[in-house]
GROMACS .gro file of C-alpha atoms in nm:
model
  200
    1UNK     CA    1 -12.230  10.543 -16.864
    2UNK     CA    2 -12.092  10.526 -16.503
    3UNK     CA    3 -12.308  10.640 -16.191
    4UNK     CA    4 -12.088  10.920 -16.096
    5UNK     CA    5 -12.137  11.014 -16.472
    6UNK     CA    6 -12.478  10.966 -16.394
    7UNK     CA    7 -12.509  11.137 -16.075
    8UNK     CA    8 -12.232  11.460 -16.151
    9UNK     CA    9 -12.258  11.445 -16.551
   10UNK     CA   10 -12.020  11.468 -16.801
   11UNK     CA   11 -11.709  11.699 -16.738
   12UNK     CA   12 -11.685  11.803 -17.078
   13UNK     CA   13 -12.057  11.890 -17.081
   14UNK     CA   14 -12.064  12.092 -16.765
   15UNK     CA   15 -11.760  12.311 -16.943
   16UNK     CA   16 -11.948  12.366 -17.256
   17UNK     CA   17 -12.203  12.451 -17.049
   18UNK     CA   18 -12.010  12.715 -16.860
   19UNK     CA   19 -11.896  12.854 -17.186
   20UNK     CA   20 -12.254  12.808 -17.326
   21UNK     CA   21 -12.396  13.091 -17.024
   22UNK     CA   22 -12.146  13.327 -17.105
   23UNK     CA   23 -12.165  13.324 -17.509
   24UNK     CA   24 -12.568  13.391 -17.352
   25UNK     CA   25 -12.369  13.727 -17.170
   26UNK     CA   26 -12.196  13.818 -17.515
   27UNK     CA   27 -12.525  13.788 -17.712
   28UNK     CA   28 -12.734  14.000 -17.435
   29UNK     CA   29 -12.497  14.319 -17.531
   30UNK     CA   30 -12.581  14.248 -17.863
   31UNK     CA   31 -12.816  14.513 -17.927
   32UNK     CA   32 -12.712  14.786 -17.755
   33UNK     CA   33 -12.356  14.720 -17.925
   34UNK     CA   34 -12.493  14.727 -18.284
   35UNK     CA   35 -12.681  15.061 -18.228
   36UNK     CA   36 -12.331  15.263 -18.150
   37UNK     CA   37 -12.170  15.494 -18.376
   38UNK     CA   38 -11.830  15.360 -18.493
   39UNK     CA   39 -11.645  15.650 -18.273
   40UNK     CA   40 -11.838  15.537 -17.969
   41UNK     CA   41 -11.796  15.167 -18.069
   42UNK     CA   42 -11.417  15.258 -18.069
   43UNK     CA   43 -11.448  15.468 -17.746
   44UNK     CA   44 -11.505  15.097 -17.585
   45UNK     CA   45 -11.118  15.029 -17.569
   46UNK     CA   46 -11.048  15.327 -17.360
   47UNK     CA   47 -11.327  15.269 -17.134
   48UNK     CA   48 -11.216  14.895 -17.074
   49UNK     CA   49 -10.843  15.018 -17.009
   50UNK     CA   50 -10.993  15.259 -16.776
   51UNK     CA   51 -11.189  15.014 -16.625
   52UNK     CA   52 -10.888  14.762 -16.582
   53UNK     CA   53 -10.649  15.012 -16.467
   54UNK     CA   54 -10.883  15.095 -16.124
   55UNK     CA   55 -11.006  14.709 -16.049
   56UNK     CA   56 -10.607  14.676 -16.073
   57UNK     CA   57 -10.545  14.950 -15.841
   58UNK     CA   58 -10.836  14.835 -15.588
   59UNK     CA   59 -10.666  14.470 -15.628
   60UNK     CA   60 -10.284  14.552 -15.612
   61UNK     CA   61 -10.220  14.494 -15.244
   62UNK     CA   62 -10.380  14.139 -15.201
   63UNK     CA   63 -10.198  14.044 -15.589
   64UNK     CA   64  -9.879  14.171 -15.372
   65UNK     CA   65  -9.952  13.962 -15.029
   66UNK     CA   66 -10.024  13.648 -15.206
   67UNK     CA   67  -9.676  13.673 -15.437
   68UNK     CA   68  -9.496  13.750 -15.076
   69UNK     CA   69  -9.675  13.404 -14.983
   70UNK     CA   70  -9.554  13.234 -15.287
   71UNK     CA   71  -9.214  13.286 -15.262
   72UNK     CA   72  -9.227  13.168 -14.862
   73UNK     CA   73  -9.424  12.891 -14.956
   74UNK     CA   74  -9.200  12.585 -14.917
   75UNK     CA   75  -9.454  12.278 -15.053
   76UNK     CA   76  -9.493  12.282 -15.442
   77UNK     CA   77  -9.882  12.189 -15.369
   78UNK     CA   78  -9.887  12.498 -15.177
   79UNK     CA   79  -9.723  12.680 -15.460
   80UNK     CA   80  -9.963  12.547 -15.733
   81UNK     CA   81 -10.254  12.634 -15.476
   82UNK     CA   82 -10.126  12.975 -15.437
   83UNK     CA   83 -10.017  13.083 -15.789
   84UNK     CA   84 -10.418  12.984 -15.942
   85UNK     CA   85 -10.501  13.225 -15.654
   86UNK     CA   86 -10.280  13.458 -15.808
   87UNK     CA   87 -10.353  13.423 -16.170
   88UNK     CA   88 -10.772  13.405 -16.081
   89UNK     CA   89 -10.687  13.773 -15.899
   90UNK     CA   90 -10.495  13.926 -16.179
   91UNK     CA   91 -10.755  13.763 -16.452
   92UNK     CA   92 -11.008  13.912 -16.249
   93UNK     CA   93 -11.044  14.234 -16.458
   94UNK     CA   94 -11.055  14.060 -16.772
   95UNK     CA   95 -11.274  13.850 -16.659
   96UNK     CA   96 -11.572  14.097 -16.586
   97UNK     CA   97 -11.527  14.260 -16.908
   98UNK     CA   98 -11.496  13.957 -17.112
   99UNK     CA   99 -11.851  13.983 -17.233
  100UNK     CA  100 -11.877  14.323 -17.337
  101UNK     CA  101 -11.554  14.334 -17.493
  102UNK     CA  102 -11.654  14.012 -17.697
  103UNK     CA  103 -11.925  14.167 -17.782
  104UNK     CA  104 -11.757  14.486 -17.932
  105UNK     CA  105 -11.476  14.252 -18.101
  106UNK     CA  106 -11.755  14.104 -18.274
  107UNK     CA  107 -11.964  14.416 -18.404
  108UNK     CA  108 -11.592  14.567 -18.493
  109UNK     CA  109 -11.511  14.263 -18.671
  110UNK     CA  110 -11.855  14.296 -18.872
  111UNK     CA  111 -11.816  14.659 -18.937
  112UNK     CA  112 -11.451  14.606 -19.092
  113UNK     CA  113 -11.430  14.247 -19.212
  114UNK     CA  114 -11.810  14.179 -19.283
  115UNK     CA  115 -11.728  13.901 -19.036
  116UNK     CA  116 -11.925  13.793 -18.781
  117UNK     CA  117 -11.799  13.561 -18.481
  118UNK     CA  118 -12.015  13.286 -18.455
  119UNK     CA  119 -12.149  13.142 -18.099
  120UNK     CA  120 -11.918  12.867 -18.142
  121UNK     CA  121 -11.602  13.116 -18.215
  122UNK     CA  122 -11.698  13.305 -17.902
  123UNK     CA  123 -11.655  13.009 -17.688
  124UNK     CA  124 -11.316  12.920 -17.856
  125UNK     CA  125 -11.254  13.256 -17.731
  126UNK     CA  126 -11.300  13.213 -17.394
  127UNK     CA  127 -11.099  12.896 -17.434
  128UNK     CA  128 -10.810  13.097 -17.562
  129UNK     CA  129 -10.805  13.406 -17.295
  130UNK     CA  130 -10.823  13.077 -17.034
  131UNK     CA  131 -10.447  12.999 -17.130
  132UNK     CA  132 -10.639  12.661 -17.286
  133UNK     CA  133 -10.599  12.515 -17.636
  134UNK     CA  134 -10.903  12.495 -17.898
  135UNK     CA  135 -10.903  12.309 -18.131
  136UNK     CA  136 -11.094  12.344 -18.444
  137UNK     CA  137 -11.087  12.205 -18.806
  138UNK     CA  138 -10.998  12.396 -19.127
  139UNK     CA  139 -11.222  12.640 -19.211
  140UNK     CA  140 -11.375  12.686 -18.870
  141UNK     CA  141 -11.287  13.027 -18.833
  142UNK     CA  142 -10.928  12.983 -18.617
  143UNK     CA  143 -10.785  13.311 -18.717
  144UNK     CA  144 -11.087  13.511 -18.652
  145UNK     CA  145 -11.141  13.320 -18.311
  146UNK     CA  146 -10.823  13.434 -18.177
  147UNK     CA  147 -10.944  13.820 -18.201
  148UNK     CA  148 -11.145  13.793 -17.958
  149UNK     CA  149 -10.873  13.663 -17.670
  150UNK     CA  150 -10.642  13.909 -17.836
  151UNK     CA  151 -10.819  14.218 -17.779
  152UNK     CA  152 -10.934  14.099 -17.446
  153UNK     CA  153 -10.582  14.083 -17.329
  154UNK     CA  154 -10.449  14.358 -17.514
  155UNK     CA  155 -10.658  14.580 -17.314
  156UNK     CA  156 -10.394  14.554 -17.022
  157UNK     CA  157 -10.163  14.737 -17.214
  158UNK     CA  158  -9.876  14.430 -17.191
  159UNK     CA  159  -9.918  14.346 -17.550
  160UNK     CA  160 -10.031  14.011 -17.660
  161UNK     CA  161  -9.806  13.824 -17.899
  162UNK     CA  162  -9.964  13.560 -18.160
  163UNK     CA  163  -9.732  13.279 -18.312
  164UNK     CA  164  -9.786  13.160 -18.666
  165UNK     CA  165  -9.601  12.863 -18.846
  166UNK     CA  166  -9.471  13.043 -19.105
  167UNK     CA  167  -9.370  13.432 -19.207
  168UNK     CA  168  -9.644  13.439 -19.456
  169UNK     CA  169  -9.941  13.351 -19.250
  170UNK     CA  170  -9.800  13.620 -18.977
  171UNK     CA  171  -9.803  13.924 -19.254
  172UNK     CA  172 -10.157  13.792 -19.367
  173UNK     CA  173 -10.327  13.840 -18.986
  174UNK     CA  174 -10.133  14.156 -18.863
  175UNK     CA  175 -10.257  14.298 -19.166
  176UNK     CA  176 -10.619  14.081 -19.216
  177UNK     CA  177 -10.699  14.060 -18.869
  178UNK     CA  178 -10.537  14.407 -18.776
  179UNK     CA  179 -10.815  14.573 -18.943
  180UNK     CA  180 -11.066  14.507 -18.627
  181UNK     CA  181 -10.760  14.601 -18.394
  182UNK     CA  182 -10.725  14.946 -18.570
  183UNK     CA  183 -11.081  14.970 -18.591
  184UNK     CA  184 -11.102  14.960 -18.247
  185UNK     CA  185 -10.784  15.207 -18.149
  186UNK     CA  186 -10.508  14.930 -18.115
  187UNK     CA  187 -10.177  14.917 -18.319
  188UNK     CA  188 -10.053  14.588 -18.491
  189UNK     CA  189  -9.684  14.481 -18.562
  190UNK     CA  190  -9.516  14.176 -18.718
  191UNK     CA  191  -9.167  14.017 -18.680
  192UNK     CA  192  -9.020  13.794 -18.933
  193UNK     CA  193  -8.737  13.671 -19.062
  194UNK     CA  194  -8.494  13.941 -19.049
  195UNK     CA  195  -8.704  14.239 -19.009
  196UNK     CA  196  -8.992  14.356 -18.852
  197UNK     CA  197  -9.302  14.570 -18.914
  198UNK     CA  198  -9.576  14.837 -18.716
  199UNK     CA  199  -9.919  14.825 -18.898
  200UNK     CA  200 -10.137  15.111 -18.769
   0.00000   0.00000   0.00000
């Protein structure tokens, strides 16, 4: 082990740590999720979008003023710096109701699949919804990780799109996975080869 290991620790540590305090944020809404009528549980989506919608409008001049800087900004370091700035802001939203709306995905996905995310799927979660890749092994739970990034981002009312390898494995999770999505007031839709489908 080298000293500035020693003395700053592991980088891969302190991130699993990070991830490790907020799967601690998921679990605290725990009970209060698991007590709420499956209308109120579903209520949740419309209360995040609502939610979103004013942090967005509170946020919308400074997203503006730092794109104007970004497209005047000449140095590609200065770009970079600017464009995290810019992401960070817009993520912002998401960000604050990440726990919560974990939380829900999780009692939704127990309520409809007889699923439950474990602490381990929560933090490839938050992996996912960071724009980051997790990996995980066969059998892990990959599928049912991804609901929980999904939803999150859904919430904005852009639409999230999920690639599969194959047209198969895209029918199975619109309609396997879709069943948390409905549960919780979103639509699903698949495109294959040649034609395309709305689940709702």
């Amino acid at each position: 082990m080298s000293l500035l290991t020693k003395i700053f620790g592991d980088a891969n540590q302190r991130f699993l740590d990070r991830l490790s305090a907020r799967v601690t944020d998921i679990n605290a809404h725990d009970t209060v999720v698991r007590e709420l009528s499956d209308e109120s549980l579903r209520k949740k989506t419309d209360e995040f979008k609502k939610s979103i919608e004013a942090t967005r409008e509170s946020s919308s001049a400074a997203i503006r003023a730092l794109t104007d800087e970004m497209r005047r900004a000449l140095a590609d370091e200065e770009k970079n710096r600017l464009k995290k700035q810019l992401v960070s802001l817009a993520n912002e939203p998401l960000d604050g109701l990440l726990p919560e709306a974990f939380a829900v995905v999780r009692e939704a996905a127990s309520r409809s699949l007889q699923q439950r995310h474990f602490d381990v799927q929560l933090m490839g979660g938050m992996v996912l919804h960071d724009g980051q890749v997790a990996e995980m092994k066969t059998g892990e739970g990959k599928t049912l990780t991804s609901t929980l990034a999904i939803y999150l981002n859904a919430l904005t009312g852009r639409g999230v799109h999920v690639v599969t390898v194959n047209d198969y494995l895209a029918r199975r999770d619109a309609v396997w996975m879709g069943q948390i999505f409905h549960f919780l007031g979103l639509t699903t839709g698949v495109i294959v080869h040649d034609s395309s489908y709305l689940y709702e």
